[in-house]
């Protein structure tokens, strides 16, 4: 859901385009693309950029670019569609491969840094605004009651006036859900073919958050689009994920005393680490948890006593807020889990992580735009029957799911056709993700494993499910085409106290083209998250293995850790009708 990048985790995105520099007097293979005729497509521009630089307005220049052809186009699969795409084509450094890329949240913009990283690696790269830009959407807001003068909402792009996002535009909802990325892929390949005179030899997709949802949707609905798919922190269970955002906002605003004050998320995180760090295979010196499912921290231990007062401790109301934060989104009538809760160890006061510290300070939840698409403008007014402050987590779920789930939720676990043509899916998720619960990706992976094992219901993890000897046959079959890597200490797609920068695309390419499945991926934590000074390295292990400290040597050196099979940890999952 977030607008952060992902080919190399940790890169900073630029979000807006500038006009590429070209010589209008001389036709080139690039400028000839202006007359290219494609179905339901308008080529808006095709220009050579040989400057080595792309300068997004209001942002720092993207430098170190090869000469490339920049193509902008608008796709109109329906009379109400307006899907912007860009295709960047390296002019002399093409590696013969095609790369589709994703964005974050409601998108509405082109994610330019994804395109830049793609062509720097030799790919013909493409990206889309998902068709939501025509409705004035941006990554965080696609329907709202306006920023209400809230400085944080203004800072993060909430429009001043109320908006309804995609309400009344069912075709644009389809574009956002699945059609934009598929058509971006089809047209992008056609444009590449026209430019190079040959089709790409292999096609890959890489995205995190909404880009991760795009990734899984491609594998499920359009299994022949890509040979290899990289899905980071996927927002695949979208309707229920957005309900979790509403739930968290209501939780913190239930009464004035329930609000978590500035600095208290850091206080809680320090208490979590004090109790749980190192017990999950990691080192005692870590500032993050290797597998937070091993942590049984109860925020009651921070309850104010004697003369202590917040923010140095928690009131009983604040303890309730945090218990529900960890407990998940719950139907208050039948107790069913709608969406998993937040993992211990993801507590942060960094508003850029888009967690509770960010959400509770907004006048309404950042990602509640989804519900404007169903309920219309009344969702922004507290006097209305259904709004962001009183959404009923028993009665209102069905209406949202009836209208949106089939279009937006990438929850199918039938990847047979994708696997059948040799497709490979590599997933990753930060264990300290404050926005999308990290166990959601585990739930999806376990559902795939459940499909491979006779008698195992989807997502079920019986004793011995992960055999410590020769391995589970269903797990092995699943890992022949899908592998999951959990990232200790990483926030949503980027950042966090753990090793949060790694190249997951290169191992995917090697898996697809050489048949070498990745068992580990080397991750790096840079000092202040800024290269080149390295703070630490750590191996990311193929799930269900975890990185365990060998007991000797520098704990900041990946060489002193080994990937070992983890014990069977409890993984909170939604009720079957809300899952996997």
XYZ file of C-alpha atoms in Angstrom:
580
model
C 0.000 0.000 0.000
C 2.837 2.304 0.436
C 4.494 4.247 -2.387
C 7.968 2.891 -1.659
C 9.927 1.172 -4.429
C 11.227 -2.211 -4.956
C 13.804 -3.751 -7.093
C 16.618 -3.062 -4.649
C 14.972 -2.621 -1.272
C 15.929 0.706 0.245
C 15.925 2.916 -2.848
C 14.185 6.306 -2.711
C 11.390 6.946 -5.212
C 10.785 9.991 -7.326
C 7.124 10.371 -8.112
C 6.683 12.873 -10.879
C 7.894 13.150 -14.458
C 9.664 15.784 -16.421
C 9.858 16.264 -20.153
C 12.694 14.277 -21.693
C 15.182 16.068 -23.885
C 15.170 15.238 -27.591
C 16.069 16.734 -30.927
C 12.782 17.571 -32.659
C 14.429 17.977 -36.059
C 15.661 14.422 -36.523
C 13.490 11.304 -36.572
C 14.882 8.350 -34.631
C 13.787 4.805 -33.888
C 12.346 6.271 -30.705
C 10.473 9.241 -32.149
C 9.065 6.941 -34.861
C 7.100 5.237 -32.092
C 4.826 8.291 -31.936
C 2.916 6.874 -34.896
C 2.663 3.348 -33.468
C -0.907 2.034 -33.615
C -1.940 -0.233 -30.753
C -5.374 -1.366 -29.591
C -7.089 0.998 -27.140
C -3.857 2.971 -26.858
C -2.821 6.558 -27.475
C 0.923 7.180 -27.730
C 1.346 10.583 -26.091
C 5.085 10.983 -26.598
C 8.216 9.116 -27.620
C 11.515 10.896 -27.044
C 15.191 10.057 -26.724
C 16.919 10.947 -23.476
C 20.704 10.896 -23.850
C 21.530 13.238 -20.958
C 22.096 10.540 -18.340
C 19.703 12.410 -16.061
C 15.985 12.553 -15.398
C 14.760 15.404 -13.206
C 11.370 14.897 -11.569
C 9.782 18.236 -10.587
C 10.196 18.932 -6.900
C 12.652 16.103 -6.401
C 16.323 15.362 -6.780
C 17.608 14.375 -10.213
C 17.898 10.710 -11.051
C 21.408 10.347 -12.446
C 23.562 7.634 -13.956
C 21.002 6.649 -16.567
C 21.906 5.054 -19.883
C 20.600 6.599 -23.091
C 16.976 5.552 -23.352
C 13.764 6.040 -25.272
C 10.953 7.332 -23.070
C 7.465 6.467 -24.257
C 4.327 7.783 -22.565
C 0.922 6.403 -23.444
C -2.690 6.333 -22.294
C -4.666 3.090 -22.333
C -8.448 3.249 -22.741
C -9.905 -0.277 -22.420
C -13.287 1.246 -21.520
C -14.951 4.579 -22.199
C -14.311 5.557 -18.559
C -10.697 4.368 -18.422
C -7.600 6.525 -18.606
C -4.557 4.461 -17.662
C -1.217 6.239 -17.916
C 1.828 4.122 -18.606
C 5.460 4.809 -19.371
C 7.922 2.506 -21.098
C 11.650 3.223 -20.814
C 13.798 1.457 -23.396
C 17.618 1.370 -23.098
C 19.004 2.298 -26.485
C 22.267 0.325 -26.460
C 22.364 -1.539 -23.136
C 19.224 -3.698 -23.396
C 19.659 -7.152 -21.874
C 16.803 -8.666 -23.875
C 14.477 -8.738 -20.876
C 11.230 -6.924 -20.032
C 10.446 -5.632 -16.549
C 7.014 -4.612 -15.319
C 7.094 -2.586 -12.107
C 4.570 -1.621 -9.455
C 3.909 1.286 -7.144
C 2.132 1.867 -3.871
C -1.174 2.654 -2.248
C -3.766 3.986 -4.645
C -0.923 4.906 -7.032
C -2.279 7.687 -9.315
C 1.287 8.533 -10.323
C 4.108 6.962 -12.291
C 6.811 5.485 -10.064
C 9.850 6.835 -11.854
C 12.552 5.408 -9.653
C 11.347 1.913 -10.553
C 11.812 2.724 -14.222
C 15.263 4.171 -13.566
C 16.446 1.131 -11.618
C 15.083 -1.089 -14.354
C 16.962 0.508 -17.239
C 20.126 0.841 -15.164
C 20.034 -2.955 -14.911
C 19.480 -3.291 -18.672
C 15.757 -4.054 -18.697
C 13.101 -2.489 -20.887
C 10.952 -1.211 -18.022
C 7.353 -0.078 -17.658
C 5.154 1.424 -14.941
C 1.550 2.612 -14.627
C -0.548 4.992 -12.559
C -3.174 2.176 -12.432
C -5.751 4.511 -13.940
C -6.469 6.257 -10.639
C -4.708 9.482 -11.605
C -7.762 10.380 -13.702
C -9.716 10.497 -10.436
C -7.166 12.720 -8.728
C -5.813 9.940 -6.529
C -2.351 9.761 -5.006
C -0.675 6.866 -3.182
C -2.230 7.648 0.210
C -5.591 9.179 -0.684
C -8.268 8.179 -3.183
C -11.385 9.576 -1.541
C -11.457 11.573 1.689
C -13.331 14.269 3.554
C -10.478 16.650 2.777
C -7.480 17.347 4.943
C -9.569 19.302 7.496
C -6.602 21.601 7.993
C -4.553 18.807 9.541
C -0.854 19.600 8.917
C 0.154 15.948 8.627
C -2.650 15.190 6.168
C -1.620 18.209 4.106
C 2.031 17.142 4.218
C 1.125 13.698 2.900
C -1.039 14.944 0.064
C -4.617 14.766 1.313
C -6.582 17.152 -0.950
C -8.062 20.204 0.720
C -11.563 19.477 -0.575
C -13.569 16.266 -0.132
C -13.257 13.732 -2.927
C -14.893 10.416 -3.735
C -12.073 8.634 -5.553
C -13.460 5.880 -7.784
C -17.061 6.047 -6.526
C -19.376 5.603 -9.503
C -16.514 4.386 -11.731
C -16.633 0.577 -11.772
C -14.382 0.383 -14.833
C -11.669 2.400 -13.096
C -11.945 0.053 -10.108
C -11.284 -2.848 -12.488
C -8.315 -0.952 -13.894
C -6.900 -0.432 -10.417
C -7.581 -4.002 -9.339
C -6.086 -5.956 -12.203
C -6.552 -4.547 -15.696
C -4.036 -1.699 -15.723
C -1.008 -3.867 -14.944
C -2.022 -6.548 -17.431
C -2.569 -4.059 -20.251
C 0.599 -2.159 -19.288
C 2.417 -5.461 -19.722
C 0.844 -6.349 -23.071
C 1.309 -2.871 -24.561
C 4.762 -2.489 -23.031
C 5.945 -5.656 -24.733
C 4.473 -4.470 -28.044
C 6.247 -1.135 -27.735
C 9.526 -2.897 -26.914
C 9.067 -5.160 -29.922
C 8.452 -2.183 -32.189
C 11.555 -0.402 -30.887
C 14.008 -3.313 -30.848
C 12.581 -5.309 -33.733
C 12.259 -8.353 -31.485
C 10.191 -9.430 -28.526
C 11.786 -9.621 -25.074
C 13.236 -13.054 -24.390
C 12.069 -13.092 -20.770
C 9.595 -11.033 -18.782
C 9.738 -10.181 -15.076
C 7.554 -8.208 -12.682
C 8.716 -6.584 -9.456
C 6.641 -4.623 -6.972
C 6.079 -4.055 -3.268
C 2.869 -3.224 -1.381
C 0.281 -2.437 -4.051
C 3.023 -3.548 -6.411
C 3.050 -6.817 -4.470
C -0.698 -7.113 -4.945
C -0.170 -6.440 -8.673
C 2.432 -9.200 -8.668
C 0.155 -11.829 -7.151
C -2.762 -10.713 -9.328
C -0.613 -11.271 -12.406
C 0.344 -14.787 -11.280
C -3.297 -15.597 -10.561
C -5.212 -13.921 -13.405
C -2.656 -13.543 -16.175
C -0.194 -16.393 -15.543
C 1.435 -16.137 -18.978
C 2.389 -12.449 -18.704
C 5.607 -13.063 -16.764
C 8.271 -15.726 -16.345
C 9.369 -14.484 -12.939
C 7.440 -12.426 -10.382
C 8.818 -10.598 -7.338
C 6.112 -9.788 -4.773
C 7.062 -7.700 -1.744
C 4.751 -7.133 1.245
C 1.743 -7.713 -1.009
C -1.506 -5.899 -0.234
C -3.249 -8.935 -1.717
C -6.141 -9.198 0.776
C -7.019 -5.604 0.063
C -10.558 -5.098 1.339
C -9.740 -6.622 4.719
C -6.382 -4.878 4.912
C -8.123 -1.521 4.512
C -10.624 -2.572 7.156
C -7.654 -3.127 9.449
C -6.658 0.491 8.815
C -10.114 1.658 9.865
C -10.000 -0.608 12.903
C -6.651 0.738 14.031
C -7.773 4.344 13.640
C -11.003 3.715 15.577
C -9.024 1.845 18.221
C -6.748 4.819 18.926
C -9.630 7.319 18.765
C -12.150 5.373 20.883
C -11.560 7.908 23.658
C -8.999 10.655 24.292
C -7.164 8.366 26.697
C -6.635 5.647 24.084
C -4.323 7.801 21.957
C -0.660 6.710 21.951
C 1.476 9.780 22.600
C 4.615 10.833 20.760
C 7.560 8.760 21.859
C 5.507 5.958 23.344
C 5.815 3.611 20.376
C 9.585 3.795 20.856
C 9.094 3.116 24.579
C 7.042 0.032 23.757
C 9.538 -1.161 21.134
C 12.388 -0.937 23.632
C 10.384 -3.004 26.112
C 9.654 -5.597 23.411
C 13.343 -5.887 22.565
C 14.350 -6.112 26.213
C 12.045 -9.090 26.691
C 12.371 -10.880 23.347
C 15.524 -10.016 21.402
C 17.780 -12.961 20.635
C 15.299 -15.644 21.635
C 14.366 -16.316 18.013
C 17.795 -17.157 16.613
C 19.067 -13.616 16.313
C 21.821 -12.002 18.334
C 21.314 -10.460 21.761
C 22.734 -7.220 20.367
C 20.110 -6.929 17.631
C 17.744 -3.968 17.602
C 15.050 -6.085 15.947
C 13.435 -9.519 16.172
C 14.381 -12.331 13.805
C 10.964 -13.997 14.173
C 8.563 -11.966 16.326
C 6.084 -14.843 16.580
C 8.285 -16.143 19.384
C 7.647 -12.978 21.410
C 4.895 -13.006 24.049
C 5.268 -9.399 25.148
C 2.206 -7.976 26.953
C 1.983 -4.157 27.054
C 0.628 -4.465 30.596
C 4.245 -4.525 31.794
C 4.394 -0.793 30.952
C 1.293 0.125 32.988
C 1.838 3.314 34.980
C 2.501 2.701 38.656
C 3.159 4.918 41.631
C 3.988 8.415 40.474
C 4.777 7.453 36.887
C 2.769 9.167 34.163
C 2.719 9.037 30.355
C 4.677 9.191 28.162
C 7.082 7.294 30.454
C 4.500 4.523 30.862
C 1.086 3.449 29.564
C -2.331 4.100 31.061
C -4.807 1.230 31.194
C -6.564 2.747 28.167
C -3.310 2.828 26.230
C -2.606 -0.781 27.193
C -5.979 -1.642 25.645
C -5.019 0.197 22.451
C -1.814 -1.813 22.124
C -3.413 -5.135 22.994
C -5.912 -4.605 20.212
C -3.110 -3.423 17.928
C -1.481 -6.827 18.322
C -4.778 -8.723 18.472
C -5.950 -8.090 14.920
C -9.142 -6.814 13.326
C -11.985 -8.680 15.015
C -15.695 -9.034 14.310
C -17.142 -7.895 17.662
C -20.186 -10.192 17.367
C -18.694 -13.565 16.469
C -15.018 -12.979 17.294
C -13.824 -13.925 13.821
C -10.479 -12.525 12.706
C -10.907 -10.258 9.686
C -7.217 -9.386 9.324
C -4.162 -10.398 11.367
C -2.770 -8.042 13.974
C 0.545 -6.222 14.029
C 3.649 -8.143 15.021
C 5.585 -7.245 18.117
C 8.757 -5.427 17.172
C 7.202 -3.142 14.524
C 6.455 -0.300 16.942
C 7.881 2.983 15.701
C 7.359 6.718 16.075
C 8.630 7.229 12.536
C 5.602 8.539 10.638
C 7.256 7.621 7.332
C 6.725 3.966 8.253
C 2.952 4.604 7.895
C 2.154 2.765 11.097
C -0.006 3.684 14.079
C 2.026 6.806 14.898
C 1.131 8.118 11.456
C -2.444 6.891 11.151
C -3.750 8.036 14.538
C -2.609 11.624 13.929
C -4.760 12.029 10.821
C -8.343 13.355 10.967
C -9.462 10.150 9.256
C -7.608 6.987 8.191
C -5.226 7.534 5.287
C -6.358 4.504 3.309
C -10.108 4.738 3.881
C -10.546 6.021 0.329
C -11.451 2.455 -0.605
C -14.720 2.775 1.303
C -15.715 5.970 -0.493
C -15.830 3.789 -3.619
C -18.667 1.833 -1.959
C -20.468 4.313 0.307
C -19.813 7.536 -1.580
C -19.215 10.980 -0.074
C -21.284 10.227 3.030
C -18.430 8.064 4.323
C -16.573 11.238 5.259
C -19.332 12.657 7.468
C -19.754 11.449 11.070
C -23.499 12.141 10.936
C -24.026 9.565 8.185
C -25.148 5.988 8.755
C -21.801 4.485 7.724
C -18.603 6.485 8.008
C -14.936 6.135 8.892
C -15.634 6.650 12.604
C -18.481 4.153 13.014
C -17.826 1.479 10.363
C -19.422 -1.684 11.768
C -17.048 -4.637 11.647
C -19.932 -7.081 11.695
C -22.624 -5.583 9.451
C -20.668 -3.449 6.960
C -18.067 -5.968 5.785
C -20.370 -7.839 3.421
C -21.360 -4.728 1.476
C -17.723 -3.834 0.835
C -16.742 -7.368 -0.095
C -19.782 -7.847 -2.340
C -18.760 -4.820 -4.400
C -14.960 -4.962 -4.309
C -13.479 -8.274 -3.168
C -13.740 -10.114 -6.481
C -12.041 -7.243 -8.301
C -9.407 -6.162 -5.765
C -8.412 -9.192 -3.692
C -5.618 -11.327 -5.129
C -6.456 -14.236 -2.831
C -6.636 -17.159 -5.266
C -4.136 -19.896 -4.432
C -4.485 -21.666 -7.770
C -1.180 -20.939 -9.473
C -1.210 -24.112 -11.531
C -1.059 -22.394 -14.907
C 1.722 -20.055 -13.778
C 3.717 -22.990 -12.446
C 2.874 -25.044 -15.543
C 4.779 -22.750 -17.911
C 7.785 -22.624 -15.587
C 6.884 -19.414 -13.774
C 8.701 -18.608 -10.531
C 7.318 -16.478 -7.701
C 9.637 -14.936 -5.105
C 7.933 -13.244 -2.152
C 9.414 -11.175 0.682
C 7.984 -9.276 3.636
C 9.506 -7.222 6.450
C 8.959 -8.733 9.891
C 8.656 -5.209 11.338
C 6.093 -3.983 8.786
C 3.736 -1.568 10.631
C 1.330 -1.252 7.689
C 0.662 -4.728 6.271
C 0.862 -7.505 8.884
C 3.873 -9.637 8.046
C 2.112 -12.904 8.748
C -0.240 -12.196 5.832
C 2.460 -13.271 3.386
C 3.112 -16.390 5.453
C -0.608 -17.161 5.359
C -0.624 -16.934 1.580
C 2.449 -19.118 1.259
C 1.034 -21.713 3.666
C -2.174 -21.748 1.625
C -0.108 -22.644 -1.439
C 1.556 -25.429 0.544
C -1.869 -26.583 1.718
C -2.883 -27.024 -1.901
C 0.029 -29.421 -2.399
C -0.607 -31.637 0.617
C -3.459 -34.155 0.749
C -5.678 -33.646 3.738
C -4.214 -30.250 4.684
C -6.791 -27.457 4.618
C -5.407 -24.234 3.199
C -3.066 -22.500 5.599
C -3.229 -25.254 8.240
C 0.069 -25.965 9.963
C -0.098 -29.240 11.914
C 2.654 -30.527 14.169
C 5.456 -31.737 11.937
C 4.284 -29.609 9.003
C 7.868 -28.436 8.621
C 9.759 -31.654 9.068
C 13.193 -31.136 10.574
C 14.634 -34.083 8.643
C 13.965 -34.576 4.971
C 11.377 -31.852 4.671
C 7.688 -31.920 3.908
C 6.801 -33.088 0.356
C 4.093 -30.434 -0.014
C 6.563 -27.760 1.079
C 9.150 -29.007 -1.409
C 6.619 -28.981 -4.240
C 5.582 -25.446 -3.384
C 9.168 -24.245 -3.123
C 9.818 -25.566 -6.617
C 7.936 -22.513 -7.919
C 7.310 -20.184 -4.942
C 9.730 -19.085 -2.242
C 9.176 -16.683 0.636
C 11.821 -14.650 2.445
C 10.966 -12.877 5.699
C 13.142 -9.837 6.424
C 13.975 -9.218 10.113
C 13.649 -5.609 11.223
C 12.391 -4.188 7.926
C 9.431 -1.807 7.861
C 6.980 -1.614 4.964
C 9.057 -2.327 1.856
C 11.953 -0.241 3.155
C 13.644 1.169 6.223
C 13.621 -0.161 9.740
C 16.339 -1.162 12.197
C 17.230 -4.432 10.454
C 19.109 -5.329 7.262
C 16.672 -3.744 4.828
C 18.563 -3.430 1.525
C 18.908 -6.404 -0.794
C 18.731 -7.450 -4.418
C 15.887 -9.926 -4.856
C 15.553 -9.534 -8.619
C 18.905 -11.049 -9.592
C 18.218 -14.314 -7.699
C 14.796 -14.460 -9.379
C 16.369 -14.106 -12.831
C 18.908 -16.824 -11.968
C 16.091 -19.084 -10.759
C 14.087 -18.624 -13.957
C 16.951 -18.784 -16.431
C 19.435 -21.132 -14.790
C 17.158 -23.199 -12.579
C 19.023 -22.212 -9.415
C 16.479 -21.641 -6.647
C 17.608 -19.145 -3.967
C 18.089 -20.492 -0.434
C 19.521 -17.258 0.975
C 19.667 -13.601 -0.030
C 22.295 -11.298 1.447
C 20.790 -8.223 3.104
C 22.618 -5.099 4.231
C 21.940 -2.404 6.775
C 23.738 0.810 5.824
C 24.658 3.408 8.413
C 21.710 5.835 8.550
C 20.242 3.742 5.698
C 22.561 5.571 3.321
C 25.277 3.789 1.299
C 28.134 3.147 1.236
C 29.002 2.726 4.936
C 27.820 -0.748 6.046
C 26.461 -1.187 9.554
C 25.691 -4.897 9.293
C 24.886 -7.781 6.953
C 22.605 -10.731 7.569
C 21.349 -13.634 5.476
C 17.676 -13.747 4.586
C 16.606 -17.377 4.753
C 14.026 -19.159 2.664
C 10.926 -19.657 4.805
C 10.479 -21.533 7.129
C 14.185 -21.254 7.935
C 15.574 -18.430 10.075
C 19.033 -16.931 10.474
C 20.612 -18.222 13.686
C 23.746 -16.773 15.229
C 26.505 -19.385 15.349
C 27.639 -18.152 18.754
C 31.037 -16.862 17.666
C 32.259 -13.859 15.715
C 30.945 -10.441 14.843
C 27.138 -10.327 15.019
C 27.183 -7.678 12.275
C 28.685 -10.152 9.788
C 26.359 -12.428 7.837
C 29.058 -15.118 7.710
C 28.464 -15.807 11.395
C 24.831 -16.822 10.889
C 23.349 -20.025 9.496
C 19.884 -20.692 8.105
C 18.167 -23.326 10.244
C 14.656 -24.735 10.176
C 12.459 -22.877 12.628
C 10.095 -24.494 15.086
C 6.376 -24.536 14.329
C 5.292 -21.034 15.347
C 1.673 -19.958 15.639
C 0.669 -17.735 12.732
C -2.511 -15.736 13.212
C -4.727 -15.923 10.145
C -8.157 -14.616 9.170
C -11.355 -16.626 9.338
C -11.656 -18.765 6.163
C -14.129 -16.416 4.487
C -11.700 -13.525 4.949
C -8.499 -15.390 4.113
C -6.111 -16.799 3.315
